[in-house]
Amino acid sequence: MNPAPNLVLVGPMGAGKTSIGKKLAERLGLAFVDCDHALEMRTGATVPTIFELEGEPGFRAREAALIADVMQGRDQVVATGGGAVLDPANRQALAGRGFVVYLQVSVAQQLERLARDRSRPLLASGDKREKLEALAAQRGPVYAALADLCFHADGLAVATAAERLQAQLASQWQRPEAA
């Protein structure tokens, strides 16, 4: 049992962090924070625009500042961006105040879910399968090392995934009482 004031979802793009996260927050009576959306609200610019104007390093710096702020809160389901775990300070913030769930999904499932999505800067050009496989090889071990729980989301409808994840969390995660 890992008591933590927040539930954090990590994993690759297309794993369902946002859709499952929203449903799970609703089921648990928690606030939902999508880090990419919160960053867009904070900056007034879309993630692709930030990438275009500031490059990935600029985006990652903004993402790190946001994660540091968000993780000071409590009683939240926090959906991170897929690359947020690359920054050691982000990993420390996420693990320090969050029960971290790695939503695992196959590259085939990602391709299916992202087929019509044009908002992912890292998939804007080139072979999507190759890029997703390279990202999985780089990030998968980081997700797994950070996770308190690995949850297989492949092929599950959002409601089913949220229900099954909630059942697993019941025996593994407990929110501490507010001080």
Tab-separated table of N, CA and C in Angstrom:
chain	number	residue	atom	x	y	z
A	1	MET	N	0.851	-1.181	0.000
A	1	MET	CA	0.000	0.000	0.000
A	1	MET	C	0.890	1.235	0.000
A	2	ASN	N	0.729	2.073	-1.007
A	2	ASN	CA	1.499	3.310	-1.108
A	2	ASN	C	0.555	4.489	-0.922
A	3	PRO	N	0.541	5.091	0.273
A	3	PRO	CA	-0.321	6.260	0.445
A	3	PRO	C	0.276	7.461	-0.285
A	4	ALA	N	-0.529	8.131	-1.066
A	4	ALA	CA	-0.085	9.311	-1.807
A	4	ALA	C	-1.311	10.197	-2.015
A	5	PRO	N	-1.132	11.516	-1.987
A	5	PRO	CA	-2.282	12.412	-2.118
A	5	PRO	C	-2.863	12.510	-3.528
A	6	ASN	N	-2.154	11.990	-4.521
A	6	ASN	CA	-2.612	12.068	-5.908
A	6	ASN	C	-2.428	10.731	-6.609
A	7	LEU	N	-3.214	10.532	-7.647
A	7	LEU	CA	-3.073	9.376	-8.524
A	7	LEU	C	-2.531	9.913	-9.841
A	8	VAL	N	-1.425	9.352	-10.324
A	8	VAL	CA	-0.763	9.848	-11.525
A	8	VAL	C	-0.776	8.758	-12.594
A	9	LEU	N	-1.177	9.144	-13.803
A	9	LEU	CA	-1.175	8.215	-14.933
A	9	LEU	C	-0.046	8.588	-15.885
A	10	VAL	N	0.824	7.620	-16.151
A	10	VAL	CA	1.909	7.794	-17.110
A	10	VAL	C	1.769	6.729	-18.185
A	11	GLY	N	2.419	6.954	-19.299
A	11	GLY	CA	2.381	5.989	-20.388
A	11	GLY	C	2.497	6.714	-21.709
A	12	PRO	N	2.557	5.947	-22.782
A	12	PRO	CA	2.752	6.543	-24.102
A	12	PRO	C	1.495	7.249	-24.608
A	13	MET	N	1.680	8.063	-25.646
A	13	MET	CA	0.520	8.697	-26.276
A	13	MET	C	-0.401	7.605	-26.801
A	14	GLY	N	-1.686	7.835	-26.632
A	14	GLY	CA	-2.665	6.854	-27.082
A	14	GLY	C	-2.936	5.749	-26.086
A	15	ALA	N	-2.340	5.813	-24.896
A	15	ALA	CA	-2.575	4.776	-23.881
A	15	ALA	C	-3.915	4.962	-23.176
A	16	GLY	N	-4.460	6.176	-23.234
A	16	GLY	CA	-5.733	6.441	-22.577
A	16	GLY	C	-5.609	7.243	-21.294
A	17	LYS	N	-4.484	7.919	-21.107
A	17	LYS	CA	-4.274	8.667	-19.863
A	17	LYS	C	-5.378	9.693	-19.641
A	18	THR	N	-5.759	10.403	-20.694
A	18	THR	CA	-6.790	11.423	-20.555
A	18	THR	C	-8.177	10.802	-20.436
A	19	SER	N	-8.541	9.932	-21.346
A	19	SER	CA	-9.906	9.389	-21.333
A	19	SER	C	-10.153	8.493	-20.119
A	20	ILE	N	-9.230	7.615	-19.813
A	20	ILE	CA	-9.379	6.757	-18.630
A	20	ILE	C	-9.268	7.608	-17.369
A	21	GLY	N	-8.348	8.575	-17.390
A	21	GLY	CA	-8.172	9.451	-16.236
A	21	GLY	C	-9.426	10.212	-15.877
A	22	LYS	N	-10.114	10.770	-16.870
A	22	LYS	CA	-11.366	11.503	-16.613
A	22	LYS	C	-12.401	10.583	-15.975
A	23	LYS	N	-12.555	9.411	-16.548
A	23	LYS	CA	-13.561	8.462	-16.043
A	23	LYS	C	-13.193	7.995	-14.640
A	24	LEU	N	-11.924	7.735	-14.416
A	24	LEU	CA	-11.468	7.279	-13.101
A	24	LEU	C	-11.662	8.377	-12.049
A	25	ALA	N	-11.333	9.614	-12.394
A	25	ALA	CA	-11.528	10.733	-11.461
A	25	ALA	C	-13.005	10.849	-11.076
A	26	GLU	N	-13.860	10.700	-12.064
A	26	GLU	CA	-15.304	10.755	-11.814
A	26	GLU	C	-15.724	9.634	-10.860
A	27	ARG	N	-15.248	8.429	-11.104
A	27	ARG	CA	-15.610	7.278	-10.275
A	27	ARG	C	-15.088	7.422	-8.844
A	28	LEU	N	-13.909	8.067	-8.688
A	28	LEU	CA	-13.284	8.201	-7.365
A	28	LEU	C	-13.653	9.508	-6.659
A	29	GLY	N	-14.361	10.401	-7.353
A	29	GLY	CA	-14.717	11.686	-6.776
A	29	GLY	C	-13.519	12.616	-6.605
A	30	LEU	N	-12.582	12.548	-7.557
A	30	LEU	CA	-11.372	13.368	-7.508
A	30	LEU	C	-11.379	14.380	-8.650
A	31	ALA	N	-10.575	15.421	-8.503
A	31	ALA	CA	-10.383	16.373	-9.597
A	31	ALA	C	-9.545	15.693	-10.676
A	32	PHE	N	-9.708	16.124	-11.917
A	32	PHE	CA	-8.905	15.588	-13.008
A	32	PHE	C	-8.041	16.697	-13.589
A	33	VAL	N	-6.751	16.421	-13.765
A	33	VAL	CA	-5.816	17.380	-14.364
A	33	VAL	C	-5.095	16.692	-15.522
A	34	ASP	N	-5.309	17.211	-16.720
A	34	ASP	CA	-4.552	16.767	-17.886
A	34	ASP	C	-3.423	17.782	-18.061
A	35	CYS	N	-2.189	17.351	-17.886
A	35	CYS	CA	-1.058	18.278	-17.906
A	35	CYS	C	-0.922	19.025	-19.224
A	36	ASP	N	-1.140	18.360	-20.358
A	36	ASP	CA	-1.038	19.057	-21.644
A	36	ASP	C	-2.112	20.148	-21.744
A	37	HIS	N	-3.340	19.821	-21.359
A	37	HIS	CA	-4.421	20.804	-21.401
A	37	HIS	C	-4.150	21.955	-20.435
A	38	ALA	N	-3.690	21.629	-19.228
A	38	ALA	CA	-3.380	22.671	-18.236
A	38	ALA	C	-2.275	23.592	-18.752
A	39	LEU	N	-1.291	23.019	-19.447
A	39	LEU	CA	-0.213	23.825	-20.014
A	39	LEU	C	-0.744	24.753	-21.104
A	40	GLU	N	-1.654	24.249	-21.910
A	40	GLU	CA	-2.266	25.087	-22.946
A	40	GLU	C	-3.060	26.234	-22.318
A	41	MET	N	-3.766	25.951	-21.238
A	41	MET	CA	-4.524	26.996	-20.544
A	41	MET	C	-3.569	28.023	-19.927
A	42	ARG	N	-2.475	27.550	-19.370
A	42	ARG	CA	-1.506	28.434	-18.717
A	42	ARG	C	-0.807	29.347	-19.731
A	43	THR	N	-0.473	28.814	-20.893
A	43	THR	CA	0.310	29.577	-21.872
A	43	THR	C	-0.540	30.285	-22.914
A	44	GLY	N	-1.763	29.815	-23.113
A	44	GLY	CA	-2.589	30.374	-24.180
A	44	GLY	C	-2.181	29.877	-25.549
A	45	ALA	N	-1.359	28.822	-25.598
A	45	ALA	CA	-0.894	28.258	-26.874
A	45	ALA	C	-1.074	26.741	-26.840
A	46	THR	N	-1.289	26.152	-28.005
A	46	THR	CA	-1.421	24.700	-28.080
A	46	THR	C	-0.054	24.036	-27.937
A	47	VAL	N	-0.061	22.776	-27.577
A	47	VAL	CA	1.196	22.031	-27.481
A	47	VAL	C	1.952	22.068	-28.811
A	48	PRO	N	1.297	21.813	-29.963
A	48	PRO	CA	2.044	21.900	-31.221
A	48	PRO	C	2.658	23.290	-31.465
A	49	THR	N	1.955	24.332	-31.055
A	49	THR	CA	2.488	25.690	-31.235
A	49	THR	C	3.713	25.908	-30.351
A	50	ILE	N	3.640	25.436	-29.109
A	50	ILE	CA	4.797	25.564	-28.209
A	50	ILE	C	5.995	24.820	-28.800
A	51	PHE	N	5.771	23.608	-29.302
A	51	PHE	CA	6.847	22.846	-29.946
A	51	PHE	C	7.418	23.628	-31.125
A	52	GLU	N	6.537	24.208	-31.931
A	52	GLU	CA	6.974	24.935	-33.129
A	52	GLU	C	7.804	26.170	-32.758
A	53	LEU	N	7.370	26.909	-31.742
A	53	LEU	CA	8.039	28.160	-31.381
A	53	LEU	C	9.257	27.966	-30.487
A	54	GLU	N	9.197	26.980	-29.581
A	54	GLU	CA	10.252	26.832	-28.583
A	54	GLU	C	11.001	25.517	-28.680
A	55	GLY	N	10.546	24.633	-29.549
A	55	GLY	CA	11.167	23.323	-29.674
A	55	GLY	C	10.811	22.445	-28.477
A	56	GLU	N	11.247	21.215	-28.549
A	56	GLU	CA	10.951	20.300	-27.449
A	56	GLU	C	11.568	20.764	-26.126
A	57	PRO	N	12.806	21.307	-26.117
A	57	PRO	CA	13.368	21.774	-24.833
A	57	PRO	C	12.510	22.855	-24.160
A	58	GLY	N	11.981	23.789	-24.940
A	58	GLY	CA	11.117	24.826	-24.374
A	58	GLY	C	9.834	24.246	-23.815
A	59	PHE	N	9.260	23.318	-24.568
A	59	PHE	CA	8.048	22.650	-24.095
A	59	PHE	C	8.325	21.901	-22.795
A	60	ARG	N	9.434	21.146	-22.754
A	60	ARG	CA	9.744	20.342	-21.564
A	60	ARG	C	9.984	21.220	-20.337
A	61	ALA	N	10.591	22.385	-20.519
A	61	ALA	CA	10.801	23.301	-19.388
A	61	ALA	C	9.456	23.788	-18.839
A	62	ARG	N	8.546	24.137	-19.726
A	62	ARG	CA	7.213	24.580	-19.298
A	62	ARG	C	6.457	23.434	-18.623
A	63	GLU	N	6.595	22.238	-19.184
A	63	GLU	CA	5.937	21.062	-18.619
A	63	GLU	C	6.447	20.780	-17.202
A	64	ALA	N	7.748	20.900	-17.000
A	64	ALA	CA	8.335	20.640	-15.682
A	64	ALA	C	7.820	21.628	-14.637
A	65	ALA	N	7.727	22.899	-15.004
A	65	ALA	CA	7.205	23.906	-14.071
A	65	ALA	C	5.753	23.610	-13.713
A	66	LEU	N	4.981	23.203	-14.704
A	66	LEU	CA	3.579	22.871	-14.462
A	66	LEU	C	3.454	21.663	-13.539
A	67	ILE	N	4.220	20.612	-13.806
A	67	ILE	CA	4.146	19.401	-12.983
A	67	ILE	C	4.527	19.711	-11.539
A	68	ALA	N	5.547	20.527	-11.346
A	68	ALA	CA	5.938	20.910	-9.982
A	68	ALA	C	4.770	21.582	-9.264
A	69	ASP	N	4.046	22.448	-9.958
A	69	ASP	CA	2.897	23.131	-9.365
A	69	ASP	C	1.733	22.172	-9.108
A	70	VAL	N	1.377	21.401	-10.128
A	70	VAL	CA	0.227	20.491	-10.024
A	70	VAL	C	0.421	19.491	-8.886
A	71	MET	N	1.620	18.972	-8.745
A	71	MET	CA	1.858	17.925	-7.744
A	71	MET	C	1.846	18.459	-6.315
A	72	GLN	N	1.766	19.764	-6.129
A	72	GLN	CA	1.600	20.316	-4.779
A	72	GLN	C	0.164	20.137	-4.301
A	73	GLY	N	-0.749	19.883	-5.230
A	73	GLY	CA	-2.147	19.675	-4.885
A	73	GLY	C	-2.385	18.277	-4.341
A	74	ARG	N	-3.656	17.978	-4.113
A	74	ARG	CA	-4.027	16.659	-3.620
A	74	ARG	C	-5.412	16.307	-4.147
A	75	ASP	N	-5.750	15.034	-3.987
A	75	ASP	CA	-7.063	14.529	-4.408
A	75	ASP	C	-7.308	14.771	-5.900
A	76	GLN	N	-6.292	14.446	-6.693
A	76	GLN	CA	-6.348	14.634	-8.140
A	76	GLN	C	-5.940	13.355	-8.862
A	77	VAL	N	-6.529	13.146	-10.017
A	77	VAL	CA	-6.003	12.189	-10.981
A	77	VAL	C	-5.257	13.050	-11.997
A	78	VAL	N	-3.964	12.819	-12.145
A	78	VAL	CA	-3.116	13.633	-13.000
A	78	VAL	C	-2.664	12.798	-14.207
A	79	ALA	N	-3.032	13.260	-15.406
A	79	ALA	CA	-2.595	12.607	-16.644
A	79	ALA	C	-1.412	13.403	-17.185
A	80	THR	N	-0.263	12.762	-17.249
A	80	THR	CA	0.944	13.431	-17.744
A	80	THR	C	1.052	13.289	-19.254
A	81	GLY	N	1.904	14.109	-19.842
A	81	GLY	CA	2.270	13.900	-21.232
A	81	GLY	C	3.185	12.688	-21.309
A	82	GLY	N	3.247	12.054	-22.464
A	82	GLY	CA	4.034	10.835	-22.609
A	82	GLY	C	5.510	10.978	-22.282
A	83	GLY	N	6.087	12.151	-22.562
A	83	GLY	CA	7.512	12.352	-22.329
A	83	GLY	C	7.852	13.000	-21.002
A	84	ALA	N	6.851	13.284	-20.183
A	84	ALA	CA	7.099	13.966	-18.904
A	84	ALA	C	8.080	13.207	-18.023
A	85	VAL	N	8.099	11.888	-18.130
A	85	VAL	CA	8.950	11.063	-17.258
A	85	VAL	C	10.429	11.143	-17.613
A	86	LEU	N	10.762	11.777	-18.717
A	86	LEU	CA	12.165	11.860	-19.125
A	86	LEU	C	12.982	12.771	-18.207
A	87	ASP	N	12.347	13.726	-17.564
A	87	ASP	CA	13.015	14.675	-16.683
A	87	ASP	C	13.089	14.099	-15.263
A	88	PRO	N	14.290	13.948	-14.714
A	88	PRO	CA	14.419	13.399	-13.355
A	88	PRO	C	13.643	14.192	-12.303
A	89	ALA	N	13.578	15.520	-12.447
A	89	ALA	CA	12.821	16.332	-11.488
A	89	ALA	C	11.327	16.014	-11.570
A	90	ASN	N	10.824	15.762	-12.771
A	90	ASN	CA	9.424	15.370	-12.929
A	90	ASN	C	9.174	14.020	-12.262
A	91	ARG	N	10.075	13.067	-12.498
A	91	ARG	CA	9.905	11.745	-11.876
A	91	ARG	C	9.861	11.874	-10.357
A	92	GLN	N	10.729	12.706	-9.815
A	92	GLN	CA	10.766	12.900	-8.362
A	92	GLN	C	9.457	13.526	-7.873
A	93	ALA	N	8.957	14.531	-8.570
A	93	ALA	CA	7.705	15.182	-8.179
A	93	ALA	C	6.527	14.221	-8.280
A	94	LEU	N	6.475	13.459	-9.355
A	94	LEU	CA	5.369	12.521	-9.567
A	94	LEU	C	5.377	11.417	-8.517
A	95	ALA	N	6.534	10.847	-8.273
A	95	ALA	CA	6.637	9.754	-7.298
A	95	ALA	C	6.503	10.266	-5.867
A	96	GLY	N	6.942	11.491	-5.625
A	96	GLY	CA	6.917	12.035	-4.271
A	96	GLY	C	5.531	12.300	-3.740
A	97	ARG	N	4.601	12.673	-4.627
A	97	ARG	CA	3.253	13.002	-4.173
A	97	ARG	C	2.184	12.296	-4.998
A	98	GLY	N	2.572	11.179	-5.609
A	98	GLY	CA	1.604	10.457	-6.420
A	98	GLY	C	1.785	8.962	-6.357
A	99	PHE	N	0.666	8.260	-6.458
A	99	PHE	CA	0.675	6.823	-6.707
A	99	PHE	C	0.667	6.735	-8.233
A	100	VAL	N	1.735	6.195	-8.806
A	100	VAL	CA	1.936	6.244	-10.249
A	100	VAL	C	1.469	4.945	-10.915
A	101	VAL	N	0.574	5.112	-11.888
A	101	VAL	CA	0.059	3.992	-12.669
A	101	VAL	C	0.567	4.128	-14.094
A	102	TYR	N	1.220	3.093	-14.569
A	102	TYR	CA	1.704	3.024	-15.951
A	102	TYR	C	0.629	2.341	-16.778
A	103	LEU	N	-0.005	3.100	-17.661
A	103	LEU	CA	-0.987	2.532	-18.581
A	103	LEU	C	-0.231	1.945	-19.761
A	104	GLN	N	-0.186	0.636	-19.819
A	104	GLN	CA	0.550	-0.057	-20.880
A	104	GLN	C	-0.371	-0.337	-22.055
A	105	VAL	N	0.163	-0.119	-23.249
A	105	VAL	CA	-0.592	-0.332	-24.471
A	105	VAL	C	0.391	-0.696	-25.580
A	106	SER	N	-0.037	-1.537	-26.496
A	106	SER	CA	0.829	-1.953	-27.598
A	106	SER	C	0.937	-0.851	-28.648
A	107	VAL	N	1.980	-0.926	-29.455
A	107	VAL	CA	2.146	0.022	-30.550
A	107	VAL	C	0.976	-0.111	-31.533
A	108	ALA	N	0.512	-1.329	-31.766
A	108	ALA	CA	-0.633	-1.525	-32.663
A	108	ALA	C	-1.862	-0.786	-32.144
A	109	GLN	N	-2.100	-0.863	-30.841
A	109	GLN	CA	-3.238	-0.159	-30.245
A	109	GLN	C	-3.049	1.349	-30.346
A	110	GLN	N	-1.814	1.828	-30.118
A	110	GLN	CA	-1.540	3.259	-30.264
A	110	GLN	C	-1.850	3.729	-31.687
A	111	LEU	N	-1.387	2.975	-32.670
A	111	LEU	CA	-1.629	3.355	-34.060
A	111	LEU	C	-3.122	3.441	-34.354
A	112	GLU	N	-3.880	2.506	-33.818
A	112	GLU	CA	-5.328	2.511	-34.026
A	112	GLU	C	-5.955	3.745	-33.376
A	113	ARG	N	-5.559	4.023	-32.140
A	113	ARG	CA	-6.149	5.146	-31.408
A	113	ARG	C	-5.717	6.505	-31.956
A	114	LEU	N	-4.523	6.580	-32.534
A	114	LEU	CA	-3.977	7.850	-33.001
A	114	LEU	C	-4.114	8.047	-34.513
A	115	ALA	N	-4.827	7.150	-35.172
A	115	ALA	CA	-4.904	7.169	-36.644
A	115	ALA	C	-5.328	8.517	-37.206
A	116	ARG	N	-6.274	9.181	-36.579
A	116	ARG	CA	-6.775	10.454	-37.107
A	116	ARG	C	-6.288	11.662	-36.307
A	117	ASP	N	-5.432	11.436	-35.334
A	117	ASP	CA	-4.940	12.510	-34.472
A	117	ASP	C	-3.798	13.257	-35.162
A	118	ARG	N	-3.963	14.540	-35.357
A	118	ARG	CA	-2.932	15.364	-36.013
A	118	ARG	C	-2.279	16.338	-35.024
A	119	SER	N	-2.531	16.139	-33.729
A	119	SER	CA	-2.055	17.104	-32.735
A	119	SER	C	-0.773	16.670	-32.023
A	120	ARG	N	-0.150	15.604	-32.456
A	120	ARG	CA	1.042	15.079	-31.779
A	120	ARG	C	2.312	15.507	-32.510
A	121	PRO	N	3.041	16.480	-31.950
A	121	PRO	CA	4.238	16.983	-32.641
A	121	PRO	C	5.269	15.898	-32.960
A	122	LEU	N	5.420	14.925	-32.082
A	122	LEU	CA	6.439	13.894	-32.320
A	122	LEU	C	6.047	12.906	-33.423
A	123	LEU	N	4.768	12.955	-33.846
A	123	LEU	CA	4.314	12.065	-34.918
A	123	LEU	C	3.977	12.832	-36.195
A	124	ALA	N	4.364	14.098	-36.246
A	124	ALA	CA	3.970	14.962	-37.363
A	124	ALA	C	4.554	14.534	-38.707
A	125	SER	N	5.696	13.864	-38.691
A	125	SER	CA	6.294	13.446	-39.959
A	125	SER	C	6.953	12.083	-39.790
A	126	GLY	N	7.195	11.428	-40.901
A	126	GLY	CA	7.861	10.127	-40.873
A	126	GLY	C	6.914	8.976	-40.584
A	127	ASP	N	7.495	7.816	-40.395
A	127	ASP	CA	6.738	6.587	-40.152
A	127	ASP	C	6.286	6.528	-38.690
A	128	LYS	N	4.975	6.564	-38.482
A	128	LYS	CA	4.436	6.590	-37.117
A	128	LYS	C	4.804	5.334	-36.332
A	129	ARG	N	4.716	4.182	-36.982
A	129	ARG	CA	5.033	2.931	-36.278
A	129	ARG	C	6.479	2.949	-35.782
A	130	GLU	N	7.399	3.338	-36.663
A	130	GLU	CA	8.815	3.389	-36.267
A	130	GLU	C	9.021	4.344	-35.095
A	131	LYS	N	8.387	5.514	-35.154
A	131	LYS	CA	8.536	6.496	-34.074
A	131	LYS	C	7.966	5.967	-32.769
A	132	LEU	N	6.784	5.358	-32.835
A	132	LEU	CA	6.170	4.829	-31.619
A	132	LEU	C	6.998	3.686	-31.031
A	133	GLU	N	7.559	2.847	-31.891
A	133	GLU	CA	8.414	1.761	-31.401
A	133	GLU	C	9.674	2.306	-30.742
A	134	ALA	N	10.262	3.343	-31.344
A	134	ALA	CA	11.466	3.956	-30.755
A	134	ALA	C	11.140	4.611	-29.416
A	135	LEU	N	10.008	5.306	-29.343
A	135	LEU	CA	9.596	5.931	-28.081
A	135	LEU	C	9.333	4.869	-27.012
A	136	ALA	N	8.709	3.765	-27.407
A	136	ALA	CA	8.428	2.683	-26.454
A	136	ALA	C	9.725	2.088	-25.906
A	137	ALA	N	10.709	1.910	-26.776
A	137	ALA	CA	11.992	1.353	-26.332
A	137	ALA	C	12.695	2.307	-25.370
A	138	GLN	N	12.602	3.600	-25.640
A	138	GLN	CA	13.256	4.600	-24.789
A	138	GLN	C	12.498	4.813	-23.483
A	139	ARG	N	11.190	4.963	-23.556
A	139	ARG	CA	10.404	5.390	-22.399
A	139	ARG	C	9.815	4.249	-21.578
A	140	GLY	N	9.547	3.110	-22.207
A	140	GLY	CA	8.912	1.993	-21.493
A	140	GLY	C	9.614	1.626	-20.198
A	141	PRO	N	10.935	1.455	-20.208
A	141	PRO	CA	11.629	1.113	-18.967
A	141	PRO	C	11.519	2.218	-17.898
A	142	VAL	N	11.442	3.461	-18.338
A	142	VAL	CA	11.315	4.575	-17.390
A	142	VAL	C	9.922	4.546	-16.750
A	143	TYR	N	8.890	4.343	-17.579
A	143	TYR	CA	7.534	4.224	-17.037
A	143	TYR	C	7.474	3.098	-16.008
A	144	ALA	N	8.009	1.949	-16.372
A	144	ALA	CA	7.943	0.775	-15.498
A	144	ALA	C	8.683	0.999	-14.186
A	145	ALA	N	9.842	1.640	-14.246
A	145	ALA	CA	10.620	1.886	-13.031
A	145	ALA	C	9.917	2.867	-12.095
A	146	LEU	N	9.188	3.808	-12.659
A	146	LEU	CA	8.496	4.824	-11.871
A	146	LEU	C	7.190	4.314	-11.273
A	147	ALA	N	6.594	3.331	-11.905
A	147	ALA	CA	5.229	2.909	-11.577
A	147	ALA	C	5.114	2.152	-10.260
A	148	ASP	N	4.045	2.489	-9.541
A	148	ASP	CA	3.614	1.696	-8.388
A	148	ASP	C	2.738	0.549	-8.867
A	149	LEU	N	2.110	0.727	-10.039
A	149	LEU	CA	1.213	-0.267	-10.610
A	149	LEU	C	1.288	-0.179	-12.125
A	150	CYS	N	1.426	-1.320	-12.794
A	150	CYS	CA	1.356	-1.388	-14.251
A	150	CYS	C	-0.015	-1.942	-14.615
A	151	PHE	N	-0.727	-1.248	-15.479
A	151	PHE	CA	-2.082	-1.641	-15.858
A	151	PHE	C	-2.152	-1.799	-17.367
A	152	HIS	N	-2.574	-2.968	-17.816
A	152	HIS	CA	-2.676	-3.251	-19.249
A	152	HIS	C	-4.002	-2.707	-19.780
A	153	ALA	N	-3.928	-1.660	-20.617
A	153	ALA	CA	-5.113	-0.991	-21.139
A	153	ALA	C	-5.427	-1.389	-22.577
A	154	ASP	N	-4.642	-2.292	-23.140
A	154	ASP	CA	-4.840	-2.710	-24.529
A	154	ASP	C	-6.230	-3.296	-24.742
A	155	GLY	N	-6.922	-2.788	-25.751
A	155	GLY	CA	-8.189	-3.369	-26.162
A	155	GLY	C	-9.356	-3.126	-25.225
A	156	LEU	N	-9.169	-2.316	-24.189
A	156	LEU	CA	-10.258	-2.083	-23.234
A	156	LEU	C	-10.994	-0.791	-23.563
A	157	ALA	N	-12.314	-0.838	-23.472
A	157	ALA	CA	-13.102	0.383	-23.574
A	157	ALA	C	-12.791	1.246	-22.353
A	158	VAL	N	-12.981	2.542	-22.480
A	158	VAL	CA	-12.642	3.475	-21.402
A	158	VAL	C	-13.341	3.100	-20.094
A	159	ALA	N	-14.634	2.870	-20.136
A	159	ALA	CA	-15.388	2.559	-18.913
A	159	ALA	C	-14.896	1.266	-18.274
A	160	THR	N	-14.602	0.275	-19.090
A	160	THR	CA	-14.098	-1.004	-18.574
A	160	THR	C	-12.725	-0.820	-17.952
A	161	ALA	N	-11.858	-0.083	-18.630
A	161	ALA	CA	-10.516	0.161	-18.100
A	161	ALA	C	-10.598	0.892	-16.763
A	162	ALA	N	-11.435	1.918	-16.681
A	162	ALA	CA	-11.565	2.681	-15.434
A	162	ALA	C	-12.097	1.791	-14.306
A	163	GLU	N	-13.051	0.969	-14.613
A	163	GLU	CA	-13.628	0.066	-13.602
A	163	GLU	C	-12.582	-0.938	-13.106
A	164	ARG	N	-11.851	-1.537	-14.021
A	164	ARG	CA	-10.839	-2.529	-13.636
A	164	ARG	C	-9.678	-1.874	-12.882
A	165	LEU	N	-9.274	-0.695	-13.330
A	165	LEU	CA	-8.191	-0.001	-12.645
A	165	LEU	C	-8.627	0.411	-11.243
A	166	GLN	N	-9.841	0.892	-11.099
A	166	GLN	CA	-10.352	1.259	-9.776
A	166	GLN	C	-10.337	0.045	-8.844
A	167	ALA	N	-10.714	-1.110	-9.351
A	167	ALA	CA	-10.709	-2.332	-8.533
A	167	ALA	C	-9.290	-2.681	-8.083
A	168	GLN	N	-8.315	-2.544	-8.969
A	168	GLN	CA	-6.929	-2.833	-8.595
A	168	GLN	C	-6.402	-1.815	-7.589
A	169	LEU	N	-6.779	-0.558	-7.780
A	169	LEU	CA	-6.311	0.498	-6.877
A	169	LEU	C	-6.848	0.317	-5.461
A	170	ALA	N	-8.026	-0.269	-5.326
A	170	ALA	CA	-8.646	-0.415	-4.004
A	170	ALA	C	-7.741	-1.134	-3.011
A	171	SER	N	-6.937	-2.053	-3.500
A	171	SER	CA	-6.059	-2.813	-2.581
A	171	SER	C	-4.628	-2.287	-2.562
A	172	GLN	N	-4.318	-1.274	-3.392
A	172	GLN	CA	-2.926	-0.846	-3.500
A	172	GLN	C	-2.667	0.629	-3.216
A	173	TRP	N	-3.720	1.447	-3.300
A	173	TRP	CA	-3.522	2.880	-3.104
A	173	TRP	C	-4.509	3.415	-2.087
A	174	GLN	N	-3.992	4.185	-1.168
A	174	GLN	CA	-4.851	4.827	-0.174
A	174	GLN	C	-4.441	6.276	-0.060
A	175	ARG	N	-5.398	7.170	-0.242
A	175	ARG	CA	-5.109	8.598	-0.062
A	175	ARG	C	-4.996	8.896	1.417
A	176	PRO	N	-3.941	9.598	1.809
A	176	PRO	CA	-3.829	9.994	3.211
A	176	PRO	C	-4.871	11.076	3.516
A	177	GLU	N	-5.277	11.137	4.768
A	177	GLU	CA	-6.225	12.172	5.178
A	177	GLU	C	-5.574	13.544	5.045
A	178	ALA	N	-6.379	14.538	4.713
A	178	ALA	CA	-5.862	15.905	4.605
A	178	ALA	C	-5.373	16.381	5.969
A	179	ALA	N	-4.283	17.126	5.955
A	179	ALA	CA	-3.690	17.606	7.215
A	179	ALA	C	-4.501	18.729	7.801
